Structures are given as C-alpha cells and as structure tokens.
Coordinates of C-alpha atoms in Angstrom, one line a residue:
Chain A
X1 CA 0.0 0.0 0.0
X2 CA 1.6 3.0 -1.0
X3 CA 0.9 6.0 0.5
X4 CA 2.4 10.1 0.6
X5 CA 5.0 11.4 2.1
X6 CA 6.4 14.3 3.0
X7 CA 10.0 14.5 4.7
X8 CA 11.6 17.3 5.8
X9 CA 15.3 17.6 7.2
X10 CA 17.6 19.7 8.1
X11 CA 21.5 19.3 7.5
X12 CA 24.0 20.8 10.0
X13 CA 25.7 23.6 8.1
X14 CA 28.9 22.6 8.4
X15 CA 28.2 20.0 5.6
X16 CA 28.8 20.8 2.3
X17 CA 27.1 20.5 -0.9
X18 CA 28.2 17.3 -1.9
X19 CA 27.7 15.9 1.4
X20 CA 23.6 17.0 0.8
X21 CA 23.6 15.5 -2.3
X22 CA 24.8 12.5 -0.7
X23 CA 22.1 12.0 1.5
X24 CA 19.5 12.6 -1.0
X25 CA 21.1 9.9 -3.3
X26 CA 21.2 7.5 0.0
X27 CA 18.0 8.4 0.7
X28 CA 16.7 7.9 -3.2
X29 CA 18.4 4.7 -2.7
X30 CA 16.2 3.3 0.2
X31 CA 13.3 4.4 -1.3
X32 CA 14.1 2.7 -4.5
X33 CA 15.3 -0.4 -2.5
X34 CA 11.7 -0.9 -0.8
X35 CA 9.6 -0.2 -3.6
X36 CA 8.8 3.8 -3.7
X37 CA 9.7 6.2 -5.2
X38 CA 10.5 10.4 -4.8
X39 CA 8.0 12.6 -6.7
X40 CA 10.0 15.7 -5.8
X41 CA 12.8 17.3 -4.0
X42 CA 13.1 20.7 -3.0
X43 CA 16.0 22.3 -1.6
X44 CA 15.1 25.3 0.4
X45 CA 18.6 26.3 0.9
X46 CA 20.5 28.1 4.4
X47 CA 17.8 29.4 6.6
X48 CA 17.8 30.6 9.9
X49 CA 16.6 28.6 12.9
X50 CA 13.9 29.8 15.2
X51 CA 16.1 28.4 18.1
X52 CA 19.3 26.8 18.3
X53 CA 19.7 22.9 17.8
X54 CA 22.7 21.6 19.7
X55 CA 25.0 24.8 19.0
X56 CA 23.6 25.6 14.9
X57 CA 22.2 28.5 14.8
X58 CA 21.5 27.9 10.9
X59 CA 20.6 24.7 8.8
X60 CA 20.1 23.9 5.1
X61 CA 16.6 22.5 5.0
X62 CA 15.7 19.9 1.8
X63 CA 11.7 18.8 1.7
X64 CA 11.2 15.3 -0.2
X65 CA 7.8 14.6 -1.6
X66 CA 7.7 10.6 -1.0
X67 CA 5.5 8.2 -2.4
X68 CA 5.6 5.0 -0.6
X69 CA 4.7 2.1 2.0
X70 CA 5.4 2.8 6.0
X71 CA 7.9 0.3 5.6
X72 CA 10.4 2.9 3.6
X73 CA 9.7 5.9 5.8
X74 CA 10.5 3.5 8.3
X75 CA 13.8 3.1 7.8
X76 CA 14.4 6.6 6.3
X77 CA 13.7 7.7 10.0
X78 CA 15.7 5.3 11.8
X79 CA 18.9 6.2 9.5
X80 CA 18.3 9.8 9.8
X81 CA 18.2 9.4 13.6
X82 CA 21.6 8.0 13.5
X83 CA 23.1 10.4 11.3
X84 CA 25.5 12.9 12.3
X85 CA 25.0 15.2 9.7
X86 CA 21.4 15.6 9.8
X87 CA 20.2 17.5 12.9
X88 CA 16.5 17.3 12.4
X89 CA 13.7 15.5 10.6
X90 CA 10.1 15.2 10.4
X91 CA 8.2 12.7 8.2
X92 CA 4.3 13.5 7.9
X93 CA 2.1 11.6 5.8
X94 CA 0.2 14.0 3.5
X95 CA -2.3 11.9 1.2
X96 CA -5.4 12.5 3.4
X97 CA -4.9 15.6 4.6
X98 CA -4.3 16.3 0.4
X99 CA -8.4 14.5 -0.4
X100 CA -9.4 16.7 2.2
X101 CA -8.4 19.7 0.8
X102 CA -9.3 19.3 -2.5
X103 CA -13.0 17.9 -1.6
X104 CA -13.5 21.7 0.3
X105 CA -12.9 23.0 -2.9
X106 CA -14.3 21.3 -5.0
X107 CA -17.0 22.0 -3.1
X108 CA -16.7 25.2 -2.7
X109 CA -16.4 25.7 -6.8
X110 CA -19.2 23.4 -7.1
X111 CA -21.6 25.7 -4.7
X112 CA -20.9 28.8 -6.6
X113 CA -21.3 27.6 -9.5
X114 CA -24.8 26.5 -8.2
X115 CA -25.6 30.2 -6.9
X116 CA -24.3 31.8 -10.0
X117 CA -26.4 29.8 -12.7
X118 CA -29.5 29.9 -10.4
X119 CA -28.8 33.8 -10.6
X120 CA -29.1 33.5 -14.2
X121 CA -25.1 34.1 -14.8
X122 CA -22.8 32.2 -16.7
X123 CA -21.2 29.2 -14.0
X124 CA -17.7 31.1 -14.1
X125 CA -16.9 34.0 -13.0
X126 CA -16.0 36.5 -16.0
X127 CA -12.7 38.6 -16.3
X128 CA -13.1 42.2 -14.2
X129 CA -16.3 41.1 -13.1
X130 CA -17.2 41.1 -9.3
X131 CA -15.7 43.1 -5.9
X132 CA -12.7 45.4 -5.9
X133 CA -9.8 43.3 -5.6
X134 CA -9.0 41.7 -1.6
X135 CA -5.8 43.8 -1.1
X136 CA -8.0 47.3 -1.7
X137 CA -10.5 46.6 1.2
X138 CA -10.1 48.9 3.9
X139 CA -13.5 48.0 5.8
X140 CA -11.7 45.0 6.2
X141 CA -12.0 43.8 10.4
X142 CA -10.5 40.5 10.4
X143 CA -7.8 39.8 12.6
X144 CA -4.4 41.8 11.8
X145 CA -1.8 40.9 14.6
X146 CA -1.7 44.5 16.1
X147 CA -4.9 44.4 18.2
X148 CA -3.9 41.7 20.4
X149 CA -3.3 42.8 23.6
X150 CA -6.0 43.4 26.5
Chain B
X1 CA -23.9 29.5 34.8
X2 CA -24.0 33.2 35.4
X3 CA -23.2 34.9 32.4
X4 CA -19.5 35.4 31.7
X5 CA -19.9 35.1 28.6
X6 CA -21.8 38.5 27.2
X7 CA -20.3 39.9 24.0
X8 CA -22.9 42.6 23.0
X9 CA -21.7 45.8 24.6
X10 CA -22.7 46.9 28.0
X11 CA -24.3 44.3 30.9
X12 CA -21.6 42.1 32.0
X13 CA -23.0 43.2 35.8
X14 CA -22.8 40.8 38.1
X15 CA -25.2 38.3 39.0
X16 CA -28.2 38.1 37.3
X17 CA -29.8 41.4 37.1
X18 CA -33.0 42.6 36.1
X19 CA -33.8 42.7 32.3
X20 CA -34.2 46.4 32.4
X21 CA -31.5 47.6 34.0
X22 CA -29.2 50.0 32.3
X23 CA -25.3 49.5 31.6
X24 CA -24.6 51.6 34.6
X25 CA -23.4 48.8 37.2
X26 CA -24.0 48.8 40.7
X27 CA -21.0 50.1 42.2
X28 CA -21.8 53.1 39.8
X29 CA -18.8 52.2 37.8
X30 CA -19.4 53.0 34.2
X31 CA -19.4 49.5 32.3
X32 CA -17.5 49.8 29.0
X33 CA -19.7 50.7 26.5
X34 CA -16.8 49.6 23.8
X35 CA -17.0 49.0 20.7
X36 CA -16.3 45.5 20.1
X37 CA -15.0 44.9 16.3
X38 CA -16.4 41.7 14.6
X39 CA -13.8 38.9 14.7
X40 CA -13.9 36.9 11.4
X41 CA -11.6 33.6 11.0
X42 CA -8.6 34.3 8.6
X43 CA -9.0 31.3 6.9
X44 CA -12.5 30.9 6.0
X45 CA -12.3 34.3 4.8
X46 CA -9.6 34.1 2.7
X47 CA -10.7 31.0 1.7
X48 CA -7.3 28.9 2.4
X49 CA -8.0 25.7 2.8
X50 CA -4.6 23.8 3.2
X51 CA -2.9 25.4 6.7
X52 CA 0.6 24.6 5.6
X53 CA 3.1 24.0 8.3
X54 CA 5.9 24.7 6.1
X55 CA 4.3 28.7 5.7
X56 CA 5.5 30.2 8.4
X57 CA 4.7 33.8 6.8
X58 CA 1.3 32.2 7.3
X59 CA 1.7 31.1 10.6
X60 CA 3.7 33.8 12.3
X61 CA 0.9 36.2 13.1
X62 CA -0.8 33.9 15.4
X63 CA 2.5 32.9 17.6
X64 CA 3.0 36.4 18.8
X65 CA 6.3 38.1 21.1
X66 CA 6.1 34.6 23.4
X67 CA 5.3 32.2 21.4
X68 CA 2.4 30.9 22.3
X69 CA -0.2 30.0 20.2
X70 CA -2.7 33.0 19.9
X71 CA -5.9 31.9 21.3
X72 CA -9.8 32.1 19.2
X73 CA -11.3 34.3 21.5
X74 CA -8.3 36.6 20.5
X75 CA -7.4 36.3 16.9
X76 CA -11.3 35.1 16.0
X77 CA -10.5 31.9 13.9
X78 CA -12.9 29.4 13.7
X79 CA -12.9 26.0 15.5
X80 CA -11.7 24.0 12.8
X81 CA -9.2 26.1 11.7
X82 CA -7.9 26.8 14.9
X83 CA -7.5 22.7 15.2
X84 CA -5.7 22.3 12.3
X85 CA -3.9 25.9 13.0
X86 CA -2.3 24.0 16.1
X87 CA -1.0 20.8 14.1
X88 CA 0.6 23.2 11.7
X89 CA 2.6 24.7 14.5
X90 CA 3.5 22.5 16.1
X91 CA 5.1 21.0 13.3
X92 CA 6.6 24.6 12.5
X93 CA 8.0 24.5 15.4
X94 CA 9.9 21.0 15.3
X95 CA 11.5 22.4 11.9
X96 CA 12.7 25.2 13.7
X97 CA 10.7 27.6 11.3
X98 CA 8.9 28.7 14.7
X99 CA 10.3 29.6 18.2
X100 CA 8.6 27.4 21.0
X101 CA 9.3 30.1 23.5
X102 CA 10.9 33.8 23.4
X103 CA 14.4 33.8 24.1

C-alpha cells in the first residue's frame, strides 16, 4: 500500500554541498530499494533557525515529496536518527490531509457555481467582473496581529 | 452559569440582574460601552484551505512576542481552523521555522 510522504530535514551547516547530495542519493536509494519512489525534492537552501539545535544556529533545510509504503519511511527515520550530519527531521504523511483539501474545494467551486447559474449568470466567473480586488479593502476587520493585547 | 460570557456591549454586571436595568453597574462604575470589532476567522475568509506548516509567513501572526499560540477568543479563527492551525505549529516548530518560547 503506498501512501504520501512528506520528509523534511535539516543538515548541520557545516556540511557541504556534496555531502547534501549524498544523503538525497542515499536516501533515493532506500526508497528505491523498498519499492517507492521520490515525486519531488526541493532544496530550500540556508535558513535561519527559530532556536538553536545543539549549538547551529542555521541549517540547510531539503523537503522530499515521498510516495511509498510505512515500511520505507520506516527506515528513512531510523537512518536519519543515526546520522550525524542531519540534525533534524520530520516525516508526515500527506495523502489524506491532500483529499481533504481538495474535496473543500471542489466543493466550494461546485456551490458557486450552483448560486451563479441559479442567478441566471454564466457558471464562471468573467474577467473584471465582481468586488474590488482583496488587497483594496479597507473595511476590512478580520484579525491583523496588532490588536492583540487586553 | 452566570453569564461570563456576554459579547454585545454593556451588561456584564454581576449576578443576574433585572432585564431592564441599564449598563450603569451597581457600584456606579461606568461599564465599557466599547465598541467590540467583529472577529472573522482568517482562513474561512480568505478562503485557504490547506494550513501549511511549512508557511511560516502564514503562521507567524498567530505565535506572537512569546510564542504561544494565539488563542480564538483573540485572533477570532474558527474551530476547525484553529485545530488544524495547532498541528501546523506545532510541526513549525519541530523544523525550527517557529520559536517554542521567546528567548
């Protein structure tokens, strides 16, 4: 049963580039071993952390879209626990939360749709037609961070 | 079960009071008549569907100066969004995209 993945780690920066690559090849390899395979990698680069890990104060962080069993994600996490070089991971599995999101809209284009031919329009909404834009509204009143305080 | 929880302007006197008493409270202190502002959730409004825990742009206004996760009666989300709102930072906050605390 294969399933979605998404893995997220974060290599100490004192690695280099090769040394990243290398781990995404091991990692590929794993995958490819048990019977998955990796539908995208993204390298986001140096960034900041919010808080130190050990003594880094900055990490490069690659995300891995991975489709396959538990099995493989299995023993993706217990290699990166034992690595040195990788100071952090998270593996969450994405597939569900994915149908979920896409049923809400669906559903959401399907209801206005509904409204819009029962109003006598065409189903889709035509080009400049409709509300000033949602950056122009200045009667706007939903929360905007700098009313918190009691 | 005696009413904390009034959010029209005006009678949050204590105990039960009459029905037709005004907002001036007992101890003749004036009770706020404030204007309370309408709290709408973020994300039904602006229609986002998929709270991402990899946004932190997203995420950051609701983790304010401590940390801590802004609470609904604050920042007006709705239940559900506030649910998966929590999952999303918490997860944030393993990557290190999020402070747990305020240094």
């Amino acid at each position: 049963m294969n399933r979605k993945y998404e893995l997220v780690y974060l290599v100490s920066p004192d690695a280099s580039d090769e040394q990243v690559a290398d781990l995404h090849t091991q990692i590929d390899d794993i995958v490819q071993r048990l019977g998955g395979q990796i539908d995208k990698t993204d390298n986001w680069g140096r960034r900041r952390l919010a808080y130190e890990i050990g003594r880094h104060k900055e990490a490069t962080y690659v995300l891995e879209n991975i489709n396959g069993s538990g099995e493989v994600l299995k023993e993706i996490d217990r290699r990166l626990k034992v690595s040195d070089l990788v100071i952090r991971h998270l593996v969450v599995r994405v597939d569900e939360n994915q149908e979920v999101i896409e049923r809400t809209q669906a559903k959401r284009s399907d209801a206005s749709r509904r409204r819009r031919t029962a109003r006598g329009l065409p189903p889709d909404r035509q080009p400049g037609e409709g509300q000033r834009g949602d950056q122009d509204d200045d009667r706007d009143d939903r929360f905007d961070m700098s009313e918190d305080r009691r | 079960m005696n009413g904390r929880k009034t959010f029209g302007g005006g009678g949050a006197s204590g105990g039960r009071g009459r029905a037709g008493q005004t907002a001036q409270g007992k101890d003749g202190q004036q009770r706020r008549p404030m204007f309370r502002r309408r709290k709408i959730c973020k994300f039904c409004a602006d229609k986002i569907d998929d709270i991402n825990y990899k946004d932190a742009r997203l995420l950051m206004p609701f983790v304010p100066e401590r940390a801590k996760i802004l609470p609904r009666r604050i920042s007006g989300t709705c239940a559900r969004h506030q649910r998966k709102l929590r999952v999303a930072i918490m997860r944030a906050r393993v990557l290190a995209l999020i402070p747990y605390t305020a240094e």
